[in-house]
Structure formats: C-alpha cells, structure tokens
CSV table of C-alpha atoms in Angstrom, one decimal:
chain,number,residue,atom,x,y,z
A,1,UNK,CA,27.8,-51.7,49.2
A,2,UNK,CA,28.9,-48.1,48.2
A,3,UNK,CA,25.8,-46.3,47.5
A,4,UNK,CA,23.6,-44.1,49.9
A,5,UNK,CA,19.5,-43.6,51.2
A,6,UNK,CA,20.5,-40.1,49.8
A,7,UNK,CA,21.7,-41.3,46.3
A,8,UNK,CA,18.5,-43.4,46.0
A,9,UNK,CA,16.1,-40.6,47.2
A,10,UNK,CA,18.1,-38.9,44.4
A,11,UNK,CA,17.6,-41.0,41.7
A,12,UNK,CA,13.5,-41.7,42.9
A,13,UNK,CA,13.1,-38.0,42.2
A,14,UNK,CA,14.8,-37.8,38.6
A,15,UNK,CA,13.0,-40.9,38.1
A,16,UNK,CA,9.3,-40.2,38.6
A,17,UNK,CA,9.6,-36.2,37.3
A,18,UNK,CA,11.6,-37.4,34.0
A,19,UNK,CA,13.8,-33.9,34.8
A,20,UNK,CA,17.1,-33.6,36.2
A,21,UNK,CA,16.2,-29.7,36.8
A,22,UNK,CA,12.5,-30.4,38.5
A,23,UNK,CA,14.4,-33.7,40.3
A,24,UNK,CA,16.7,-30.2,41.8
A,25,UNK,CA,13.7,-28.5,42.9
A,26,UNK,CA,11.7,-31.5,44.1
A,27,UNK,CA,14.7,-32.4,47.3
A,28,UNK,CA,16.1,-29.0,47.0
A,29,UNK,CA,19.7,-30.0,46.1
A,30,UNK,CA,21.3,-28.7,43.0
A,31,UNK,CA,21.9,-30.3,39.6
A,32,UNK,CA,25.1,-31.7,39.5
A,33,UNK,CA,24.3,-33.8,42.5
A,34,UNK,CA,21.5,-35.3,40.9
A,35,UNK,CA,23.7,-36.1,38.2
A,36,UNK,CA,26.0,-37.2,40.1
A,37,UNK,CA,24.2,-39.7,42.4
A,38,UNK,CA,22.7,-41.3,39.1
A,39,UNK,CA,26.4,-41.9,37.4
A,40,UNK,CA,27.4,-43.6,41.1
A,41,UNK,CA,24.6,-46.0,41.2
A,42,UNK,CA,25.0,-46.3,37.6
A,43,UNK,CA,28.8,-47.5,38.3
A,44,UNK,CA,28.4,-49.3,41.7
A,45,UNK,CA,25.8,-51.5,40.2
A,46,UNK,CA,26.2,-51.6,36.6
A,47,UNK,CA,23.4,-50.8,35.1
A,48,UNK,CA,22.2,-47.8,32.5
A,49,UNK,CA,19.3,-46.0,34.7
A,50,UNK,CA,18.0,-43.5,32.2
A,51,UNK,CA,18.3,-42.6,28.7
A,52,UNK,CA,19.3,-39.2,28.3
A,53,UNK,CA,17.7,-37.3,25.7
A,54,UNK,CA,19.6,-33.6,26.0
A,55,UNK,CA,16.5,-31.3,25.1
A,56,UNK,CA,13.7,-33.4,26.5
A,57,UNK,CA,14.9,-34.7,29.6
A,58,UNK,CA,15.3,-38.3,30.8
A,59,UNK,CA,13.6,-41.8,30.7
A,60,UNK,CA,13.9,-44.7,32.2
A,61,UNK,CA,15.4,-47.9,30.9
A,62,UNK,CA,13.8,-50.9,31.6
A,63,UNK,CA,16.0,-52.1,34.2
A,64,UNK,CA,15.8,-48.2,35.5
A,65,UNK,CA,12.2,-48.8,35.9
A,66,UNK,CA,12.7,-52.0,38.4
A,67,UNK,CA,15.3,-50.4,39.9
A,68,UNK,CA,12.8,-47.4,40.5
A,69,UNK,CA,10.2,-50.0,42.5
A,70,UNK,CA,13.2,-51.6,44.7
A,71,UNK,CA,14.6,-47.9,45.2
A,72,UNK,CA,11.0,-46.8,46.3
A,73,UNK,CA,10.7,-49.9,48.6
A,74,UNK,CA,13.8,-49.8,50.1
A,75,UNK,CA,13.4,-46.1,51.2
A,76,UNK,CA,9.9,-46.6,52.4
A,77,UNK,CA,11.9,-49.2,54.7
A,78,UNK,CA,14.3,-47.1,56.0
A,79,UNK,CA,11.5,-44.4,56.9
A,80,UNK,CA,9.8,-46.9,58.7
A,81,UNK,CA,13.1,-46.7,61.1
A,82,UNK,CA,12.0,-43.6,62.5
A,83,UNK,CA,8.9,-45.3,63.3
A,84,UNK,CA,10.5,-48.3,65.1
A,85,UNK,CA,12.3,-45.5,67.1
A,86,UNK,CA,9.8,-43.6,68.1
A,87,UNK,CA,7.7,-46.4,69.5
A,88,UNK,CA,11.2,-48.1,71.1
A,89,UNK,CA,11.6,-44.7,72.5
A,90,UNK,CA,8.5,-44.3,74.2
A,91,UNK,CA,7.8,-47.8,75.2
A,92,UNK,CA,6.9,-48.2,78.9
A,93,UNK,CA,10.0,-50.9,78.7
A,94,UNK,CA,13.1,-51.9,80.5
A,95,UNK,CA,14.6,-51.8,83.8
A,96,UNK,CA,13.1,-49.4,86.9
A,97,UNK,CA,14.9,-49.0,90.1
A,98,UNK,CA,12.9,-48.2,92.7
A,99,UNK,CA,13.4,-47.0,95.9
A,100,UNK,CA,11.0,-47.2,99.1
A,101,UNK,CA,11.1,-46.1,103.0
A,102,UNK,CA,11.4,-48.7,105.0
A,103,UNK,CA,8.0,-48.5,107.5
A,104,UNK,CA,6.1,-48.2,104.0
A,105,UNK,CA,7.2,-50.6,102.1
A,106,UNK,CA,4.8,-53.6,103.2
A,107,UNK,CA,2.1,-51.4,103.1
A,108,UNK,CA,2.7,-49.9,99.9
A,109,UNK,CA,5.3,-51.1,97.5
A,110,UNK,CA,3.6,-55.0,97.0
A,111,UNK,CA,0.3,-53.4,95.8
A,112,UNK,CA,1.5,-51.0,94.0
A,113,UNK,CA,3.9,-52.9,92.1
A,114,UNK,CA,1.5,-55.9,91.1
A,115,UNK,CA,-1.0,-53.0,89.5
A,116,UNK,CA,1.6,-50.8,87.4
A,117,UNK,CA,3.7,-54.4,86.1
A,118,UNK,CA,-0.4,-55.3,85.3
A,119,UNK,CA,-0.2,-52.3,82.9
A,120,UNK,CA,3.1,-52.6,81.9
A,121,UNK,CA,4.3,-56.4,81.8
A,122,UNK,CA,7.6,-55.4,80.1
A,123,UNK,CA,9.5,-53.2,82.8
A,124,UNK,CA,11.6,-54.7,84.9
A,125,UNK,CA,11.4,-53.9,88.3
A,126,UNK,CA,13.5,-53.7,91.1
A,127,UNK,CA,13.1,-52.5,94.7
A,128,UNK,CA,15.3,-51.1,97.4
A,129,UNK,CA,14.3,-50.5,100.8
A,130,UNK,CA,15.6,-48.4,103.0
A,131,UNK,CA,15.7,-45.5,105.6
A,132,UNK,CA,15.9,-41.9,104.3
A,133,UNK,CA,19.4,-41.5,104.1
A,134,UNK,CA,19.9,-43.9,102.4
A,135,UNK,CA,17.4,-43.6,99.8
A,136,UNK,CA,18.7,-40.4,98.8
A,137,UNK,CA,22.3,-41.2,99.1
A,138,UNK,CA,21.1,-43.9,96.6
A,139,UNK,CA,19.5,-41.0,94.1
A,140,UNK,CA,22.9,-38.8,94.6
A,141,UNK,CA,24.7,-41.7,93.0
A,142,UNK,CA,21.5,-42.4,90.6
A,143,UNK,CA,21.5,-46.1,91.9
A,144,UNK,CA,17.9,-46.0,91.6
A,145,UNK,CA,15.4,-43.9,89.5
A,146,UNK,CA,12.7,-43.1,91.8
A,147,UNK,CA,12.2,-42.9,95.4
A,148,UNK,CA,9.0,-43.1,97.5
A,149,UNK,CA,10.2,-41.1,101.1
A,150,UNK,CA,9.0,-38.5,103.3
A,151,UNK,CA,10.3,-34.8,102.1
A,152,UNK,CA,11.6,-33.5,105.8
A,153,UNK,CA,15.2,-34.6,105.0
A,154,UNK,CA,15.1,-33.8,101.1
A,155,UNK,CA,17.9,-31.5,99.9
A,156,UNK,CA,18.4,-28.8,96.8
A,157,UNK,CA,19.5,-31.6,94.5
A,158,UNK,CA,16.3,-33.9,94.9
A,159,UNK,CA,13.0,-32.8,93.2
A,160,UNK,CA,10.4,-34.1,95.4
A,161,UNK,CA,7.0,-34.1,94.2
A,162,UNK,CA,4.2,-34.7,97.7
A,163,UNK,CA,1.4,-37.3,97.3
A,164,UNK,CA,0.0,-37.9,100.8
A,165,UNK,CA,0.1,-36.4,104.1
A,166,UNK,CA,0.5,-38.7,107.0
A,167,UNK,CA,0.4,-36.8,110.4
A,168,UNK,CA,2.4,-38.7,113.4
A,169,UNK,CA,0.5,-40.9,115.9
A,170,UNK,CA,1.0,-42.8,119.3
A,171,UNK,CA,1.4,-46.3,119.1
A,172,UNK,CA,-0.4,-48.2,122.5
A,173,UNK,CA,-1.2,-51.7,123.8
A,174,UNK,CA,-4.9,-52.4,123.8
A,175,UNK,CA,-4.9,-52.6,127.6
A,176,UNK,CA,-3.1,-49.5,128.1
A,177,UNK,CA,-5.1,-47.5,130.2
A,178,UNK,CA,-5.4,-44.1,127.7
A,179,UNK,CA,-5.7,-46.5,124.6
A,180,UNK,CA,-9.3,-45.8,123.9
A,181,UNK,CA,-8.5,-41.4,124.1
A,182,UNK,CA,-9.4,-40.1,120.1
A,183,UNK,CA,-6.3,-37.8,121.0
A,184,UNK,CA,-3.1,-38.0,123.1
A,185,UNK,CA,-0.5,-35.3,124.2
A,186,UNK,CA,3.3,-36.3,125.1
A,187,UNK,CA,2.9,-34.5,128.3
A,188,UNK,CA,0.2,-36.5,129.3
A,189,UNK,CA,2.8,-40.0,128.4
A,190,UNK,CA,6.1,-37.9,129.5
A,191,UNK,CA,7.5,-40.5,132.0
A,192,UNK,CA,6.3,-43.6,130.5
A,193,UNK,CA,9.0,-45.8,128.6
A,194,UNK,CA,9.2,-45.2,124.8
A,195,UNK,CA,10.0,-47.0,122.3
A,196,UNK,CA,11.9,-45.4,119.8
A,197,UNK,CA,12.2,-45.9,115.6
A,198,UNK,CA,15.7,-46.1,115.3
A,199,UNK,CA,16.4,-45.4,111.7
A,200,UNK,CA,18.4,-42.3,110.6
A,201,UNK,CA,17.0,-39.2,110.4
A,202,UNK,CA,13.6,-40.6,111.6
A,203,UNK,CA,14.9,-40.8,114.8
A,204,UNK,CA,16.0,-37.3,115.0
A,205,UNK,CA,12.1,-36.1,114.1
A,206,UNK,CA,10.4,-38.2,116.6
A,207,UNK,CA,13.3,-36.8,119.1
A,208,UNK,CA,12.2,-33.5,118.2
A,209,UNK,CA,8.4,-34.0,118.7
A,210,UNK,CA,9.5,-34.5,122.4
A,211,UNK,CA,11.9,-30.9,122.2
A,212,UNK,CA,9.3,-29.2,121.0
A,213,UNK,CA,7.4,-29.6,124.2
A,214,UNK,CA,10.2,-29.4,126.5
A,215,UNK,CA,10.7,-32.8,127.1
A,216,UNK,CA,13.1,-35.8,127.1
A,217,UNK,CA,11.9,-39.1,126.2
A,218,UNK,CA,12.5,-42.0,128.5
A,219,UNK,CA,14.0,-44.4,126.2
A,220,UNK,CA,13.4,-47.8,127.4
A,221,UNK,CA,14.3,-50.0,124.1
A,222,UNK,CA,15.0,-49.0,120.6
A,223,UNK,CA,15.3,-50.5,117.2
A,224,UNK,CA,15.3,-50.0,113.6
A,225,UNK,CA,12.9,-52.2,112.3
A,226,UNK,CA,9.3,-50.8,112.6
A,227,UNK,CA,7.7,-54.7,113.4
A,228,UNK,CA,10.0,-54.8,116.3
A,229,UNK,CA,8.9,-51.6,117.6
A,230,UNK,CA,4.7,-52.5,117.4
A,231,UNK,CA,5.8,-56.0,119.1
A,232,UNK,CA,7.6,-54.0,121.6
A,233,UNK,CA,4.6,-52.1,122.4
A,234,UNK,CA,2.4,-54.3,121.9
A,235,UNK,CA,3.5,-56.3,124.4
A,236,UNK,CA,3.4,-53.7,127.3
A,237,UNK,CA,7.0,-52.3,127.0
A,238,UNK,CA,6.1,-49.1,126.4
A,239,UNK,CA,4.7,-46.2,123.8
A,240,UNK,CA,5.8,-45.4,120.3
A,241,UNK,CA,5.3,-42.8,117.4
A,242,UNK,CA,5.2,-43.4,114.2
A,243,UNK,CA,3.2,-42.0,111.0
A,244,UNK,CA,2.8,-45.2,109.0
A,245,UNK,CA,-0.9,-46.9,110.0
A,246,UNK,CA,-0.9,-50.3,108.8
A,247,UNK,CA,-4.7,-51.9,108.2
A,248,UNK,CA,-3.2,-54.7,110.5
A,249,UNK,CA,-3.9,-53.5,114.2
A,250,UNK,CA,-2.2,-56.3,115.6
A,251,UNK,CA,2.3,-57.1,116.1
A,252,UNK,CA,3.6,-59.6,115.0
A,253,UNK,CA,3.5,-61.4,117.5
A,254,UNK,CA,0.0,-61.7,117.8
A,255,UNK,CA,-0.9,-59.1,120.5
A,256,UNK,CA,-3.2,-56.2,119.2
A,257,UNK,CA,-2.2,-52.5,119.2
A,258,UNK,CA,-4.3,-49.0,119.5
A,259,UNK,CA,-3.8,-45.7,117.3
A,260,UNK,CA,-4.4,-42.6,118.8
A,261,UNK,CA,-3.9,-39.2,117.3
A,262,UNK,CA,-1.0,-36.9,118.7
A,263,UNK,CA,-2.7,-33.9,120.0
A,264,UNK,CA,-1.2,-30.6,119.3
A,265,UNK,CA,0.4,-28.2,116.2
A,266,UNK,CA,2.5,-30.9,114.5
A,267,UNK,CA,2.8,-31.1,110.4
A,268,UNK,CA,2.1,-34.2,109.0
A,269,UNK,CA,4.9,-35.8,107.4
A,270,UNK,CA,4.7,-35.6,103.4
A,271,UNK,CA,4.8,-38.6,101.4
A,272,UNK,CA,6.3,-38.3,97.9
A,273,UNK,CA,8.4,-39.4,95.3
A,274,UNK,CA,11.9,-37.8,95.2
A,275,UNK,CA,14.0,-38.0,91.7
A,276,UNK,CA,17.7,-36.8,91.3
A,277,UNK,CA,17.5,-33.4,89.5
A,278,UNK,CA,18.6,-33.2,85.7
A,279,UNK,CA,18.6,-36.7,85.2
A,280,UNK,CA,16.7,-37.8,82.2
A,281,UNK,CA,13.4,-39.4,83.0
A,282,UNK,CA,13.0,-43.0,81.6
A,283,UNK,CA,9.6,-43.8,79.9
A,284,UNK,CA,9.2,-46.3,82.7
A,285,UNK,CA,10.0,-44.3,85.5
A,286,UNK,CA,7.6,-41.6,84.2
A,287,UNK,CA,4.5,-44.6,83.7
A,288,UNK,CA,5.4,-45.2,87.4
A,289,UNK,CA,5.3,-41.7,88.6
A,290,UNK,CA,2.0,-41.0,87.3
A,291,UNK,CA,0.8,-44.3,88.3
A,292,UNK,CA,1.5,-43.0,91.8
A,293,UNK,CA,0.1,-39.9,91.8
A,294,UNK,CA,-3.4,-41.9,90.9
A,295,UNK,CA,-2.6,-44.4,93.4
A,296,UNK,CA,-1.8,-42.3,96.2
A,297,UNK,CA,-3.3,-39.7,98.4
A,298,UNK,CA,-4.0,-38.2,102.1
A,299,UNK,CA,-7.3,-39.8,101.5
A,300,UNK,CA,-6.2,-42.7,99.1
A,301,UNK,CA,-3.3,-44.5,101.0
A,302,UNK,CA,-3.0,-48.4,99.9
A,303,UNK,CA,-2.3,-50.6,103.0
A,304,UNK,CA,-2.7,-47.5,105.7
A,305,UNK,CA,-5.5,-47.5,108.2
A,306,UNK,CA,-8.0,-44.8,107.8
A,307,UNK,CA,-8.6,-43.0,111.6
A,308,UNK,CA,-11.9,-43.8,112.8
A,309,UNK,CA,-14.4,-40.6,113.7
C-alpha cells in the first residue's frame, strides 16, 4: 500500500478543522503538503475525501467521513507502538548470564536465584562458576553480564560495585587442639601442614597472608575445589584459610570442622558484583543487581555462618 502514518495524520487534521490553512498550523507543516497528502490518498485509494469549496474551506464527503474514523483508528494504533516498546523495553525479560566464584556459589547462587526468577519468572537464567580469572576473563569477552567475585584482582575495565565484607578465617578439625581459640595467629600454626585453595589468584592471597608475617607455609596437600579442602582438614590433614563460612560445619565427608578468626591487621575480602565497563545494562541484569544489593550484606550473607561472640 503506498500511503503513509504521516499522510493520514495529514488528512485527520484537514479533516476535523475543515481548513487546509488551520490543518497547516495544527502539525506545523505547510500548505501544499496538506494538499498534497489528500490528492495521494485520494489517488491510492480512489475515493473523493473532501469537497472543496475555494472561499469557505473544505468538507467531507461521505465516504471522507468513514474514512476519517478508520484514519483516526488506525493512527491511534500505531501510537500504541510506542507503548508496546516501551513496556518490551523495560521488561525484566530474557536471557541473564551470570557469573559466580566458585567457594560461593553453593552458598549463595541457589538462594538467590529461586527468589529473583520468584519475582521475575520470565528471565532466563544461566550460571557460570568459576575462579576469579576466569570470571573476569569471561566479562572481558562479555560472555556473561554480571559477576558475583571478590574485588582484590579487579582491573580498570571492570566496574565493581562491594556488597559484603568477608574477613579470612582458619579452617580446623574439631579435635585440633587450638580449635576452640575465638582468635588464631599463623605464627602460632607456622609448622603445621596446610592445606591450600588452589584456584588462581586465590592462591596467591592466602600465599601472601603467610609473607606478610615472614613465613612459608608448609604445604602438605592442595586442591582447587573448596569441599576437598574442608574434607582434607577435617579429617586431620592439616589447617586451611578460607573466607567463605558455610552454615554447614561439617565436610563432606561427614567429619565436623571449627572456624576461628585469623588474628591480626588483615582486610576482609570484598564481595561484589563486577560488570564490564560501557556495556549497556540489560533490564534483567539491572532487576538482578538490585536484587543483590537487598539480598546481600556484611551482616546479611545467605548461606554464610555468622561468627559466634
């Protein structure tokens, strides 16, 4: 069909002021392209719209008149576009890639998703785990939207926003004999075995816990998988560190495990969400972020035990 919104819009205005001249002023356009758009619709669909009466103005014909109503209709339609944009535009919709720190994840991610998909039943979500390197490796190439990670490693091209603060502990069998201390110093478990995180980058801050204070940890088993670790030491192999405090106390394989506090002037790792900077926010990756930030805090952290006083 070779007609236009505009034409119509046009036409509507000579048609309900009877005036090409006050149809001009009414959509601002000049006179010969109100004239214009009238003779084109007049042609395209064959039809006499008005009757032309050269001192008084114009008039409808009959069929100008029905024409009017489906004219009217038919643009009240396509305003109703900008509606149906606006609310597909800002619809908390679609696909969000999330990304999550390993050692957090079970604690974290499970709750965390089943409440925000409560409140928003039409994204669909997808999570990565992973260690911190890769996590931001997998923003750099904008793989995922959204990562939840600690900020020590975080670079110039990652906005990172902090939520919690999660200082680092030692990790103890029950029947170690310095399991029941409130607080611990690594001189005082200097030549014991320990058990170390192995996961990129993490492994280089636990590593420089030990520098700090001069010392060289005796390294006794290792491994990349936090669960391993706590089964490690829960089975008498040894000490850890770690900063994430699961509500379960016990390994998995079955044998309980002690918390104590790491004595001395060490920041707390921040938790946060890290984005890629410039890229454009989805509406569902900006539901999720604020989700987060009323979901977590230092004193609001799902699945982590709280220390006990």
């Amino acid at each position: 069909m070779r007609f236009t919104l505009r034409q119509l819009a046009y036409f509507v205005a000579a048609g309900e002021t009877g005036s090409v001249t006050l149809a001009s002023e009414r959509v601002s356009i000049s006179q010969p392209s109100i004239s214009a758009a009238i003779s084109q619709l007049e042609a395209e669909f064959g039809l006499q719209l008005f009757i032309r009466h050269h001192a008084q103005g114009l008039s409808l014909t009959p069929a100008g008149q029905r024409f009017l109503q489906a004219a009217k209709a038919l643009l009240q339609q396509a305003d109703s576009l900008h509606d149906v944009a606006h609310e597909v535009a800002s619809a908390v919709a679609g696909p969000l890639q999330i990304g999550s720190f390993r050692t957090l994840s079970p604690l974290l991610i499970p709750g965390l998703c089943s409440g925000f998909l409560e409140l928003y039943p039409r994204v669909r979500l997808n999570v990565t785990e992973g260690d911190e390197a890769s996590l931001l490796a997998n923003l750099r190439r904008a793989e995922i939207n959204l990562a939840l990670t600690y900020s020590i490693h975080v670079t110039n091209e990652i906005d990172f926003e902090p939520l919690a603060q999660l200082p680092t502990y030692i990790l103890l069998a029950t029947d170690h004999p310095l399991a029941g201390r409130r607080f611990l110093s690594l001189q005082e478990l200097a030549d014991e075995p320990f058990i170390l995180l192995n996961m990129p980058l993490s492994q280089d801050y636990f590593r420089s816990l030990f520098t700090r204070e001069g010392l060289t940890p005796n390294v006794v088993a290792q491994s990349d998988l936090p669960e391993t670790v706590r089964s490690y030491v829960a089975s008498g192999f040894g000490f850890s560190l770690m900063t994430s405090r699961p509500l379960n106390k016990s390994a998995l394989n079955g044998l309980p495990l002690a918390y104590v506090r790491l004595k001395g002037d060490n920041a707390p790792m921040t938790l946060g969400m890290a984005t890629l900077k410039g890229l454009k926010k989805t509406s569902a990756t900006l539901a999720f972020e604020q989700y987060c930030r009323e979901a977590i805090s230092t004193d609001k952290l799902p699945g982590v035990a709280p220390w006990e006083d």
